Amino acid sequence: MRRYLLMLFLIMLVGLSNRQTSAETPNVIVIMADDLGYGDVSCYGATELKTPHIDQLAAEGLRFTKGYCSASTCTPTRYSLLTGTYAFRGERTGIAPPNAPAIIKPGTETVASILNRAGYTTAVIGKWHLGLGGNGGPDWNGQLKPGPLEIGFDTCFLLPTTNDRVPQVYVQDHRVLNLDPADPLWVGNKKPSPDHPTGLTHRDSLKMDWSHGHNSTIHNGISRIGFYTGGHAARFRDEDLADKWVEKSREFIEQHKDKPFFLFFSSHDIHVPRMPHERFQGKTSLGFRGDSIVQLDWCVGELMKTLDRLQLAENTLVVFCSDNGPVLDDGYQDGALEKIGKHRAAGPYSGGKYSVYEGGTRTPFITRWKGHIQPGVSDELVCTIDLPASLAALTKQTLPQNSCRDSFNVLDALSGKDKAQGRDHLVQQNNGNNGTYALRVGEWKLHRYDKKAARNVVVEQQLANSKVPQYQLFNLTNDPAEKTDVSAEHPAVTKRLKQQLAQIIKQ
Ligand code: NG6
Ligand code: CA
């Protein structure tokens, strides 16, 4: 009997030290796609390709019709997702160049530091694009810090900038992976030598030609933004990125399956250069843009399979979102424009990447937590900027004053609780702090364009903005495509939204 009791005690002790996740501390996986539009996946209406794994996630969870990111470019959205603060409040929050220093300063509260405090092991795997290093920028051959590890992540495995920006190397924690000290990595914005081959001088050798920009250093037959030399042993093949993110994520999940973990799975898909693995090439009629969506969908499937295999699906909250809306030709001749056919990347919305039209920031947004979130569709307004406050609420963490100030606790809406409401307003921006914003309040949406730049970047015809007055008002219920400016018919609403926007920006 005694021996039996002792055994029981020991078993209990093991159980305790191996504390499983609970309803208050589920694992959290945020899957952020890159440049994926509202209409790019089949559960949001795409008919020209199939995304079975993302569709399954939606079928088992909550599919939001008003799920947003906070900006229509990468760096500001990611800044806000992590810090819970609008990017226009920060400095250097526009699209980060290759040698950008860390944009989020150590000591800043982030979704990772909040969860870390709540006992989570935290990781970011995939695209970073928020700068690395001190004011002088990244020390590519030395310690790459500050970076994610200084703002709450325990570990990272990164594409440091974007796949079209130099250099094409992985960063693991504080170092470039597999860097041979005998072949140091140099990154700059000028040609390192007169005979350095570029997309201009060696255009004929490219396996994918550029259409605008992207004509500097060539790697893997693709010319990029910026110049670099050296670091050959460390360089990756674009075709292998998705496999690498999945491999590293699997390892991380397996290692931390017994305790709460937070994984920010930050896919480079479907950003340019779209160069999916050979096994996905030609899988759709939409060219490499469509094939990259299928590759992204495969990644989602692999992550979900890993959760199932480890029996973690019921104690893991999964959030699927995108960092900005779609673009077809974003600088490479990959056929996206020519092969688009009936596909509508932004769904029923206007604009896309770089714009404050709905297409720029309204994207696929799905939450799944088996056994906790009732499957369905939600029309509540939620945004990636709300994750810090919502996950703080989930894990019972208090936010220090002045941190995550634009992040709303919409946990109940994200979980599909009865009568739960999302946010009542949202500011959208395109890039950095350039004076172009939109404010959505209920069914109304005000656009504000900087006087000097009433026109946004025009990337290609279908997703472009046109020259517009400084302020415009749209009614999203009657006019979801934002075609008719009704500011003259509704002067009081226009005035109210202008004031509200000015006040938020000033705060
Ligand atoms: C633009 C690039 C575009 C893309 C974007 C950032 C040119 C001509 N265009 O400057 O290709 O890299 O920056 O995209 O260079 S994001 O999704 O990371 O914000
Ligand atoms: Ca992006």
Short mmCIF file of C-alpha atoms and ligand atoms in Angstrom, two decimals:
data_model
loop_
_atom_site.label_atom_id
_atom_site.label_comp_id
_atom_site.label_asym_id
_atom_site.label_seq_id
_atom_site.Cartn_x
_atom_site.Cartn_y
_atom_site.Cartn_z
CA MET A 1 0.00 0.00 0.00
CA ARG A 2 2.78 2.37 1.00
CA ARG A 3 4.71 1.61 -2.14
CA TYR A 4 1.53 2.19 -4.15
CA LEU A 5 0.98 5.59 -2.54
CA LEU A 6 4.56 6.56 -3.15
CA MET A 7 4.21 5.60 -6.80
CA LEU A 8 1.02 7.64 -7.06
CA PHE A 9 2.78 10.61 -5.48
CA LEU A 10 5.66 10.33 -7.92
CA ILE A 11 3.34 10.12 -10.89
CA MET A 12 1.53 13.24 -9.66
CA LEU A 13 4.80 15.06 -9.24
CA VAL A 14 5.89 14.24 -12.78
CA GLY A 15 2.50 15.37 -13.99
CA LEU A 16 2.87 18.69 -12.18
CA SER A 17 6.39 19.47 -13.31
CA ASN A 18 5.34 18.59 -16.84
CA ARG A 19 2.53 21.12 -16.60
CA GLN A 20 0.31 21.01 -19.64
CA THR A 21 -1.26 24.03 -21.25
CA SER A 22 -4.60 24.98 -19.75
CA ALA A 23 -7.65 26.96 -20.85
CA GLU A 24 -5.82 30.08 -19.66
CA THR A 25 -2.54 29.21 -21.26
CA PRO A 26 -3.15 27.49 -24.57
CA ASN A 27 -0.26 27.42 -27.00
CA VAL A 28 -0.59 30.22 -29.52
CA ILE A 29 0.44 30.04 -33.17
CA VAL A 30 0.09 33.17 -35.28
CA ILE A 31 0.49 32.36 -38.96
CA MET A 32 1.06 35.54 -40.92
CA ALA A 33 1.02 35.33 -44.70
CA ASP A 34 2.78 37.95 -46.80
CA ASP A 35 0.80 39.94 -49.41
CA LEU A 36 -2.13 37.51 -49.29
CA GLY A 37 -5.41 39.15 -50.34
CA TYR A 38 -8.97 38.72 -49.13
CA GLY A 39 -9.91 36.77 -52.26
CA ASP A 40 -6.76 34.65 -52.52
CA VAL A 41 -7.98 31.55 -50.67
CA SER A 42 -10.95 29.36 -51.47
CA CYS A 43 -12.75 29.80 -48.14
CA TYR A 44 -12.91 33.53 -48.99
CA GLY A 45 -14.30 32.91 -52.44
CA ALA A 46 -11.34 32.05 -54.69
CA THR A 47 -12.44 29.63 -57.40
CA GLU A 48 -9.32 29.43 -59.57
CA LEU A 49 -7.24 27.58 -56.98
CA LYS A 50 -7.86 25.47 -53.91
CA THR A 51 -6.51 25.97 -50.41
CA PRO A 52 -7.83 22.89 -48.58
CA HIS A 53 -5.78 23.34 -45.41
CA ILE A 54 -6.65 26.99 -44.85
CA ASP A 55 -10.26 26.11 -45.68
CA GLN A 56 -10.19 23.34 -43.07
CA LEU A 57 -8.82 25.75 -40.50
CA ALA A 58 -11.74 28.07 -41.28
CA ALA A 59 -14.24 25.20 -41.13
CA GLU A 60 -12.96 24.21 -37.70
CA GLY A 61 -12.70 27.77 -36.45
CA LEU A 62 -14.00 31.27 -36.94
CA ARG A 63 -13.68 32.98 -40.31
CA PHE A 64 -13.76 36.76 -40.01
CA THR A 65 -15.27 38.90 -42.75
CA LYS A 66 -13.89 42.08 -41.17
CA GLY A 67 -10.41 40.93 -40.20
CA TYR A 68 -7.71 43.50 -40.88
CA CYS A 69 -4.04 44.17 -40.62
CA SER A 70 -3.19 47.73 -39.64
CA ALA A 71 -1.17 48.77 -42.70
CA SER A 72 -0.95 47.85 -46.35
CA THR A 73 2.78 47.16 -46.24
CA CYS A 74 4.82 44.73 -44.23
CA THR A 75 7.01 46.61 -41.76
CA PRO A 76 4.27 48.82 -40.25
CA THR A 77 1.81 45.93 -39.91
CA ARG A 78 4.41 43.75 -38.20
CA TYR A 79 5.49 46.61 -35.96
CA SER A 80 1.87 47.01 -34.83
CA LEU A 81 1.18 43.30 -34.50
CA LEU A 82 4.09 43.00 -32.10
CA THR A 83 3.83 46.29 -30.19
CA GLY A 84 0.08 46.93 -30.24
CA THR A 85 0.86 50.48 -31.32
CA TYR A 86 0.02 52.17 -34.61
CA ALA A 87 3.13 52.34 -36.75
CA PHE A 88 2.61 56.04 -37.48
CA ARG A 89 3.52 56.72 -33.85
CA GLY A 90 6.93 55.11 -34.29
CA GLU A 91 10.05 56.17 -36.14
CA ARG A 92 11.41 54.45 -39.25
CA THR A 93 8.37 52.19 -39.41
CA GLY A 94 8.05 52.31 -43.21
CA ILE A 95 9.27 49.44 -45.44
CA ALA A 96 12.67 48.63 -43.93
CA PRO A 97 15.75 48.67 -46.20
CA PRO A 98 18.31 45.81 -46.06
CA ASN A 99 20.60 47.49 -43.52
CA ALA A 100 17.88 48.85 -41.23
CA PRO A 101 18.66 48.81 -37.50
CA ALA A 102 16.18 47.21 -35.08
CA ILE A 103 13.01 49.28 -35.27
CA ILE A 104 11.45 48.02 -32.04
CA LYS A 105 13.72 49.05 -29.21
CA PRO A 106 14.62 46.66 -26.39
CA GLY A 107 12.34 47.22 -23.44
CA THR A 108 9.28 47.78 -25.64
CA GLU A 109 6.34 45.64 -24.58
CA THR A 110 5.45 43.18 -27.32
CA VAL A 111 3.11 40.27 -27.76
CA ALA A 112 6.18 38.05 -27.25
CA SER A 113 7.31 39.72 -24.01
CA ILE A 114 3.76 39.52 -22.65
CA LEU A 115 3.49 35.81 -23.35
CA ASN A 116 7.04 35.25 -22.18
CA ARG A 117 6.07 36.76 -18.83
CA ALA A 118 3.08 34.45 -18.71
CA GLY A 119 5.49 31.50 -18.87
CA TYR A 120 5.46 30.84 -22.61
CA THR A 121 8.48 29.85 -24.64
CA THR A 122 8.37 32.17 -27.63
CA ALA A 123 9.73 31.91 -31.17
CA VAL A 124 9.56 33.74 -34.46
CA ILE A 125 10.26 31.66 -37.55
CA GLY A 126 10.27 33.22 -41.03
CA LYS A 127 10.27 36.76 -42.31
CA TRP A 128 11.33 39.50 -39.90
CA HIS A 129 11.67 42.80 -41.82
CA LEU A 130 11.83 44.89 -38.64
CA GLY A 131 15.55 45.63 -38.73
CA LEU A 132 18.43 44.14 -36.75
CA GLY A 133 21.24 45.70 -34.73
CA GLY A 134 21.92 49.06 -33.10
CA ASN A 135 21.89 52.46 -34.74
CA GLY A 136 24.66 51.45 -37.14
CA GLY A 137 22.49 48.64 -38.53
CA PRO A 138 23.17 44.90 -38.64
CA ASP A 139 26.69 43.57 -38.02
CA TRP A 140 26.20 40.72 -40.49
CA ASN A 141 29.46 39.00 -39.51
CA GLY A 142 29.04 39.42 -35.78
CA GLN A 143 26.25 39.52 -33.22
CA LEU A 144 22.97 40.59 -34.78
CA LYS A 145 21.44 42.40 -31.87
CA PRO A 146 19.22 43.90 -30.75
CA GLY A 147 16.62 41.88 -32.59
CA PRO A 148 13.73 39.57 -31.68
CA LEU A 149 15.55 38.09 -28.68
CA GLU A 150 15.77 41.53 -27.07
CA ILE A 151 12.01 42.13 -27.27
CA GLY A 152 10.60 38.93 -25.80
CA PHE A 153 11.40 36.07 -28.16
CA ASP A 154 13.39 33.17 -26.71
CA THR A 155 14.56 32.06 -30.11
CA CYS A 156 14.33 33.02 -33.75
CA PHE A 157 15.03 31.57 -37.19
CA LEU A 158 14.72 34.34 -39.72
CA LEU A 159 14.68 35.63 -43.20
CA PRO A 160 16.13 38.92 -41.94
CA THR A 161 14.53 41.37 -44.41
CA THR A 162 12.38 40.26 -47.35
CA ASN A 163 13.13 37.67 -50.00
CA ASP A 164 13.61 40.43 -52.59
CA ARG A 165 16.00 42.40 -50.36
CA VAL A 166 19.59 41.34 -49.80
CA PRO A 167 21.03 39.20 -48.25
CA GLN A 168 19.54 35.71 -48.88
CA VAL A 169 20.74 34.11 -45.64
CA TYR A 170 19.10 32.70 -42.52
CA VAL A 171 19.59 34.29 -39.14
CA GLN A 172 19.42 31.98 -36.14
CA ASP A 173 19.20 33.80 -32.83
CA HIS A 174 22.09 36.31 -33.01
CA ARG A 175 24.03 35.00 -36.00
CA VAL A 176 23.91 34.40 -39.72
CA LEU A 177 23.63 30.61 -39.98
CA ASN A 178 26.52 28.73 -41.64
CA LEU A 179 28.57 31.86 -42.22
CA ASP A 180 32.18 31.04 -43.09
CA PRO A 181 34.46 33.68 -41.46
CA ALA A 182 36.80 33.29 -44.44
CA ASP A 183 34.03 34.56 -46.72
CA PRO A 184 32.53 37.51 -44.84
CA LEU A 185 29.16 38.93 -45.78
CA TRP A 186 29.04 42.52 -47.04
CA VAL A 187 25.71 44.28 -47.56
CA GLY A 188 25.34 47.80 -48.96
CA ASN A 189 23.43 50.05 -51.28
CA LYS A 190 26.20 50.71 -53.80
CA LYS A 191 27.93 48.40 -56.23
CA PRO A 192 30.84 46.85 -54.30
CA SER A 193 33.04 46.77 -57.44
CA PRO A 194 32.65 48.00 -61.03
CA ASP A 195 32.39 44.44 -62.37
CA HIS A 196 29.80 43.25 -59.81
CA PRO A 197 27.09 41.45 -61.85
CA THR A 198 23.62 42.93 -61.48
CA GLY A 199 20.18 42.54 -62.96
CA LEU A 200 21.07 45.38 -65.30
CA THR A 201 24.43 44.13 -66.56
CA HIS A 202 23.55 40.41 -66.59
CA ARG A 203 19.86 40.53 -67.35
CA ASP A 204 20.10 37.71 -69.87
CA SER A 205 21.31 35.29 -67.21
CA LEU A 206 18.27 35.71 -64.94
CA LYS A 207 15.86 32.84 -64.36
CA MET A 208 13.17 35.36 -63.44
CA ASP A 209 13.34 38.82 -64.96
CA TRP A 210 12.53 41.98 -63.05
CA SER A 211 9.90 44.52 -64.12
CA HIS A 212 10.67 47.44 -61.83
CA GLY A 213 13.41 47.93 -59.24
CA HIS A 214 14.98 44.63 -58.19
CA ASN A 215 17.93 44.97 -60.56
CA SER A 216 20.90 44.92 -58.17
CA THR A 217 22.85 41.87 -56.89
CA ILE A 218 21.93 38.53 -58.45
CA HIS A 219 21.47 35.42 -56.32
CA ASN A 220 19.87 32.15 -57.43
CA GLY A 221 19.28 33.64 -60.89
CA ILE A 222 17.15 36.45 -59.42
CA SER A 223 18.30 40.05 -59.05
CA ARG A 224 17.37 41.81 -55.79
CA ILE A 225 17.00 45.13 -54.00
CA GLY A 226 20.45 46.11 -52.68
CA PHE A 227 23.95 44.74 -53.08
CA TYR A 228 25.93 42.05 -51.31
CA THR A 229 29.01 39.92 -51.61
CA GLY A 230 30.39 36.97 -49.65
CA GLY A 231 28.58 34.66 -47.25
CA HIS A 232 28.21 32.05 -50.00
CA ALA A 233 27.98 29.04 -47.66
CA ALA A 234 25.16 30.75 -45.78
CA ARG A 235 22.97 31.52 -48.77
CA PHE A 236 19.62 29.81 -49.24
CA ARG A 237 17.69 28.80 -52.31
CA ASP A 238 14.34 30.62 -52.55
CA GLU A 239 12.69 27.31 -53.47
CA ASP A 240 13.55 25.88 -50.03
CA LEU A 241 12.27 28.63 -47.73
CA ALA A 242 8.83 27.18 -47.04
CA ASP A 243 10.25 23.75 -46.24
CA LYS A 244 12.73 25.36 -43.85
CA TRP A 245 10.05 27.32 -41.95
CA VAL A 246 8.03 24.12 -41.55
CA GLU A 247 11.04 22.06 -40.46
CA LYS A 248 12.10 24.62 -37.85
CA SER A 249 8.53 25.08 -36.61
CA ARG A 250 8.05 21.35 -36.23
CA GLU A 251 11.24 21.15 -34.20
CA PHE A 252 10.14 24.03 -31.99
CA ILE A 253 6.67 22.62 -31.39
CA GLU A 254 8.04 19.16 -30.61
CA GLN A 255 10.59 20.57 -28.17
CA HIS A 256 8.01 22.64 -26.33
CA LYS A 257 4.93 20.46 -26.56
CA ASP A 258 4.65 19.97 -22.79
CA LYS A 259 4.65 23.62 -21.80
CA PRO A 260 2.90 26.68 -23.24
CA PHE A 261 4.55 28.02 -26.37
CA PHE A 262 4.03 30.95 -28.72
CA LEU A 263 5.06 30.56 -32.33
CA PHE A 264 4.96 33.46 -34.76
CA PHE A 265 5.07 31.63 -38.10
CA SER A 266 5.91 34.43 -40.46
CA SER A 267 5.75 33.09 -43.99
CA HIS A 268 7.49 34.84 -46.89
CA ASP A 269 4.73 33.54 -49.17
CA ILE A 270 3.41 35.06 -51.39
CA HIS A 271 5.87 37.97 -51.53
CA VAL A 272 8.06 38.47 -54.58
CA PRO A 273 10.20 36.92 -55.92
CA ARG A 274 7.61 34.16 -56.01
CA MET A 275 9.75 31.10 -56.41
CA PRO A 276 7.92 28.16 -54.83
CA HIS A 277 9.53 24.77 -54.45
CA GLU A 278 9.72 22.78 -57.69
CA ARG A 279 6.98 20.43 -56.44
CA PHE A 280 4.50 23.33 -56.33
CA GLN A 281 5.54 24.98 -59.59
CA GLY A 282 2.78 24.74 -62.19
CA LYS A 283 0.16 23.55 -59.70
CA THR A 284 -2.25 26.38 -60.58
CA SER A 285 -3.28 28.24 -63.69
CA LEU A 286 -2.24 31.50 -62.02
CA GLY A 287 1.52 31.11 -62.39
CA PHE A 288 3.96 31.27 -59.49
CA ARG A 289 1.71 33.64 -57.54
CA GLY A 290 -0.99 30.97 -57.38
CA ASP A 291 1.57 28.22 -56.84
CA SER A 292 2.97 30.14 -53.86
CA ILE A 293 -0.52 30.29 -52.36
CA VAL A 294 -0.69 26.50 -52.67
CA GLN A 295 2.72 26.29 -50.99
CA LEU A 296 1.51 28.51 -48.15
CA ASP A 297 -1.55 26.31 -47.80
CA TRP A 298 0.72 23.26 -47.59
CA CYS A 299 2.65 24.93 -44.73
CA VAL A 300 -0.60 25.50 -42.84
CA GLY A 301 -1.48 21.84 -43.35
CA GLU A 302 1.91 20.68 -42.06
CA LEU A 303 1.61 22.82 -38.92
CA MET A 304 -1.87 21.49 -38.23
CA LYS A 305 -0.72 17.91 -38.80
CA THR A 306 2.06 18.48 -36.27
CA LEU A 307 -0.49 19.71 -33.71
CA ASP A 308 -2.69 16.69 -34.39
CA ARG A 309 0.18 14.23 -34.13
CA LEU A 310 1.22 15.69 -30.77
CA GLN A 311 -2.41 15.96 -29.65
CA LEU A 312 -2.12 19.70 -29.24
CA ALA A 313 -5.03 20.86 -31.42
CA GLU A 314 -7.32 21.30 -28.41
CA ASN A 315 -4.88 23.36 -26.44
CA THR A 316 -3.56 25.56 -29.21
CA LEU A 317 -5.10 28.80 -30.41
CA VAL A 318 -4.25 29.31 -34.07
CA VAL A 319 -4.60 32.72 -35.71
CA PHE A 320 -4.21 33.00 -39.48
CA CYS A 321 -3.78 36.45 -41.04
CA SER A 322 -1.85 38.46 -43.65
CA ASP A 323 0.48 41.47 -43.41
CA ASN A 324 -1.14 43.46 -46.22
CA GLY A 325 -3.39 43.02 -49.22
CA PRO A 326 -2.48 41.66 -52.62
CA VAL A 327 -0.35 42.93 -55.46
CA LEU A 328 0.17 41.26 -58.80
CA ASP A 329 3.27 42.73 -60.43
CA ASP A 330 5.44 43.79 -57.48
CA GLY A 331 8.66 44.01 -59.46
CA TYR A 332 9.20 40.67 -61.23
CA GLN A 333 7.83 39.25 -64.46
CA ASP A 334 6.30 36.15 -62.93
CA GLY A 335 3.09 36.13 -64.99
CA ALA A 336 0.86 37.11 -62.05
CA LEU A 337 -0.78 39.87 -64.06
CA GLU A 338 -1.09 38.00 -67.35
CA LYS A 339 -2.44 34.79 -65.79
CA ILE A 340 -4.91 36.34 -63.35
CA GLY A 341 -7.99 35.32 -65.40
CA LYS A 342 -11.13 35.37 -63.24
CA HIS A 343 -9.19 35.40 -59.96
CA ARG A 344 -9.86 38.47 -57.80
CA ALA A 345 -6.98 38.72 -55.32
CA ALA A 346 -8.68 41.38 -53.19
CA GLY A 347 -12.09 39.72 -53.43
CA PRO A 348 -14.84 42.31 -53.83
CA TYR A 349 -12.66 45.16 -52.55
CA SER A 350 -10.70 47.91 -54.29
CA GLY A 351 -7.02 48.63 -53.92
CA GLY A 352 -4.46 46.28 -52.50
CA LYS A 353 -0.94 46.47 -51.15
CA TYR A 354 0.17 50.12 -50.66
CA SER A 355 -3.38 51.47 -50.50
CA VAL A 356 -5.84 52.38 -47.77
CA TYR A 357 -8.77 50.99 -49.74
CA GLU A 358 -10.24 47.90 -48.13
CA GLY A 359 -8.16 45.64 -50.38
CA GLY A 360 -5.02 46.96 -48.72
CA THR A 361 -5.75 45.81 -45.19
CA ARG A 362 -8.87 43.60 -45.15
CA THR A 363 -7.50 40.12 -45.51
CA PRO A 364 -8.24 36.51 -44.60
CA PHE A 365 -8.40 36.27 -40.80
CA ILE A 366 -9.18 32.98 -39.06
CA THR A 367 -9.01 31.82 -35.44
CA ARG A 368 -9.20 28.17 -34.42
CA TRP A 369 -9.06 26.58 -31.00
CA LYS A 370 -10.70 23.21 -31.10
CA GLY A 371 -13.16 22.64 -28.32
CA HIS A 372 -13.09 26.32 -27.30
CA ILE A 373 -14.05 28.28 -30.40
CA GLN A 374 -17.39 27.39 -31.93
CA PRO A 375 -16.86 27.07 -35.70
CA GLY A 376 -18.59 29.73 -37.76
CA VAL A 377 -18.29 33.07 -39.49
CA SER A 378 -17.86 36.35 -37.61
CA ASP A 379 -18.66 39.83 -38.88
CA GLU A 380 -16.92 41.50 -35.93
CA LEU A 381 -14.16 44.02 -36.66
CA VAL A 382 -10.79 42.70 -35.50
CA CYS A 383 -7.23 43.61 -36.39
CA THR A 384 -3.77 42.10 -36.02
CA ILE A 385 -2.89 45.10 -33.79
CA ASP A 386 -5.33 43.67 -31.21
CA LEU A 387 -3.33 40.52 -30.57
CA PRO A 388 -1.13 41.92 -27.76
CA ALA A 389 -4.05 43.15 -25.60
CA SER A 390 -6.21 40.13 -26.42
CA LEU A 391 -3.49 37.59 -25.65
CA ALA A 392 -2.58 39.52 -22.49
CA ALA A 393 -6.21 39.12 -21.43
CA LEU A 394 -6.17 35.43 -22.29
CA THR A 395 -3.09 34.82 -20.15
CA LYS A 396 -4.17 37.23 -17.37
CA GLN A 397 -1.30 39.63 -17.86
CA THR A 398 -1.61 43.30 -17.03
CA LEU A 399 -0.18 45.70 -19.56
CA PRO A 400 2.08 48.44 -18.22
CA GLN A 401 0.73 51.94 -18.77
CA ASN A 402 1.40 53.42 -22.17
CA SER A 403 2.27 50.08 -23.69
CA CYS A 404 0.29 48.54 -26.55
CA ARG A 405 -1.85 51.67 -26.54
CA ASP A 406 -3.74 51.05 -29.78
CA SER A 407 -4.36 47.37 -29.08
CA PHE A 408 -7.90 46.48 -27.98
CA ASN A 409 -8.84 43.43 -26.00
CA VAL A 410 -11.14 41.67 -28.48
CA LEU A 411 -10.50 38.20 -27.08
CA ASP A 412 -14.20 37.41 -26.82
CA ALA A 413 -14.75 38.38 -30.44
CA LEU A 414 -11.70 36.38 -31.52
CA SER A 415 -13.13 33.41 -29.62
CA GLY A 416 -16.62 33.86 -31.05
CA LYS A 417 -18.28 34.36 -27.67
CA ASP A 418 -21.98 35.11 -27.82
CA LYS A 419 -22.70 38.81 -28.40
CA ALA A 420 -19.01 39.66 -28.16
CA GLN A 421 -18.05 42.78 -30.04
CA GLY A 422 -14.94 43.62 -31.96
CA ARG A 423 -13.47 47.11 -32.16
CA ASP A 424 -15.69 50.05 -32.99
CA HIS A 425 -13.12 51.86 -35.11
CA LEU A 426 -9.80 51.22 -36.83
CA VAL A 427 -7.15 53.41 -38.42
CA GLN A 428 -5.48 51.99 -41.50
CA GLN A 429 -2.28 53.30 -43.03
CA ASN A 430 -0.26 52.45 -46.08
CA ASN A 431 3.40 52.84 -45.17
CA GLY A 432 5.37 54.56 -42.42
CA ASN A 433 4.18 57.96 -41.34
CA ASN A 434 3.39 59.63 -44.63
CA GLY A 435 0.07 61.30 -43.92
CA THR A 436 -2.13 58.81 -45.76
CA TYR A 437 -4.68 57.09 -43.54
CA ALA A 438 -8.18 55.73 -43.45
CA LEU A 439 -10.50 55.56 -40.49
CA ARG A 440 -13.25 52.98 -40.35
CA VAL A 441 -16.09 53.61 -37.88
CA GLY A 442 -19.08 51.28 -38.23
CA GLU A 443 -20.18 51.38 -41.85
CA TRP A 444 -18.34 54.64 -42.59
CA LYS A 445 -14.84 55.00 -43.88
CA LEU A 446 -12.87 58.20 -44.27
CA HIS A 447 -9.78 58.34 -46.49
CA ARG A 448 -7.19 61.00 -45.84
CA TYR A 449 -4.40 61.55 -48.35
CA ASP A 450 -1.37 63.63 -47.70
CA LYS A 451 -1.73 66.85 -49.72
CA LYS A 452 1.64 66.41 -51.33
CA ALA A 453 1.02 62.80 -52.26
CA ALA A 454 -2.62 62.49 -53.16
CA ARG A 455 -1.66 59.51 -55.24
CA ASN A 456 -0.32 56.27 -53.81
CA VAL A 457 2.28 54.08 -55.48
CA VAL A 458 0.79 52.58 -58.62
CA VAL A 459 1.91 49.02 -58.89
CA GLU A 460 -0.36 47.81 -61.64
CA GLN A 461 -3.65 48.77 -63.13
CA GLN A 462 -6.18 46.66 -61.28
CA LEU A 463 -4.93 47.34 -57.78
CA ALA A 464 -3.83 50.91 -58.23
CA ASN A 465 -5.21 54.03 -56.62
CA SER A 466 -6.04 57.06 -58.68
CA LYS A 467 -5.58 60.74 -58.05
CA VAL A 468 -8.00 61.73 -55.32
CA PRO A 469 -8.98 64.69 -53.16
CA GLN A 470 -7.46 64.90 -49.69
CA TYR A 471 -10.57 63.59 -47.91
CA GLN A 472 -13.17 61.13 -49.13
CA LEU A 473 -16.01 59.36 -47.36
CA PHE A 474 -17.42 55.96 -48.26
CA ASN A 475 -20.30 53.92 -46.93
CA LEU A 476 -19.04 50.35 -46.76
CA THR A 477 -22.51 48.82 -46.48
CA ASN A 478 -23.80 50.36 -49.72
CA ASP A 479 -20.47 50.64 -51.44
CA PRO A 480 -17.96 48.02 -50.24
CA ALA A 481 -15.73 48.70 -53.25
CA GLU A 482 -15.36 52.39 -52.20
CA LYS A 483 -16.34 53.78 -55.58
CA THR A 484 -18.54 56.72 -54.61
CA ASP A 485 -17.28 59.52 -52.41
CA VAL A 486 -20.26 60.66 -50.32
CA SER A 487 -18.47 63.29 -48.22
CA ALA A 488 -20.54 66.11 -49.78
CA GLU A 489 -23.83 64.33 -48.90
CA HIS A 490 -22.73 63.59 -45.33
CA PRO A 491 -20.81 66.63 -44.07
CA ALA A 492 -21.54 65.89 -40.40
CA VAL A 493 -20.20 62.32 -40.62
CA THR A 494 -17.18 63.56 -42.56
CA LYS A 495 -16.48 66.19 -39.93
CA ARG A 496 -16.87 63.73 -37.06
CA LEU A 497 -14.52 61.18 -38.63
CA LYS A 498 -11.97 63.85 -39.55
CA GLN A 499 -11.91 65.00 -35.94
CA GLN A 500 -11.70 61.47 -34.60
CA LEU A 501 -8.83 60.63 -36.95
CA ALA A 502 -6.95 63.83 -36.07
CA GLN A 503 -7.38 63.09 -32.38
CA ILE A 504 -6.11 59.51 -32.66
CA ILE A 505 -3.10 60.59 -34.68
CA LYS A 506 -2.27 63.34 -32.18
CA GLN A 507 -2.56 61.10 -29.09
C1 NG6 B 1 8.87 47.91 -52.44
C2 NG6 B 1 9.34 46.94 -53.50
C3 NG6 B 1 8.40 45.75 -53.49
C4 NG6 B 1 8.31 45.14 -52.12
C5 NG6 B 1 7.92 46.21 -51.11
C6 NG6 B 1 7.91 45.71 -49.71
C7 NG6 B 1 10.43 47.97 -55.49
C8 NG6 B 1 10.22 48.61 -56.82
N1 NG6 B 1 9.32 47.57 -54.83
O1 NG6 B 1 9.74 48.98 -52.38
O2 NG6 B 1 8.83 44.79 -54.42
O3 NG6 B 1 9.54 44.60 -51.74
O4 NG6 B 1 8.82 47.29 -51.18
O5 NG6 B 1 6.96 44.73 -49.54
O6 NG6 B 1 11.54 47.83 -55.05
S1 NG6 B 1 6.52 44.36 -48.08
O7 NG6 B 1 5.43 43.43 -48.22
O8 NG6 B 1 7.66 43.75 -47.44
O9 NG6 B 1 6.09 45.59 -47.43
CA CA B 2 3.85 42.14 -47.18
#
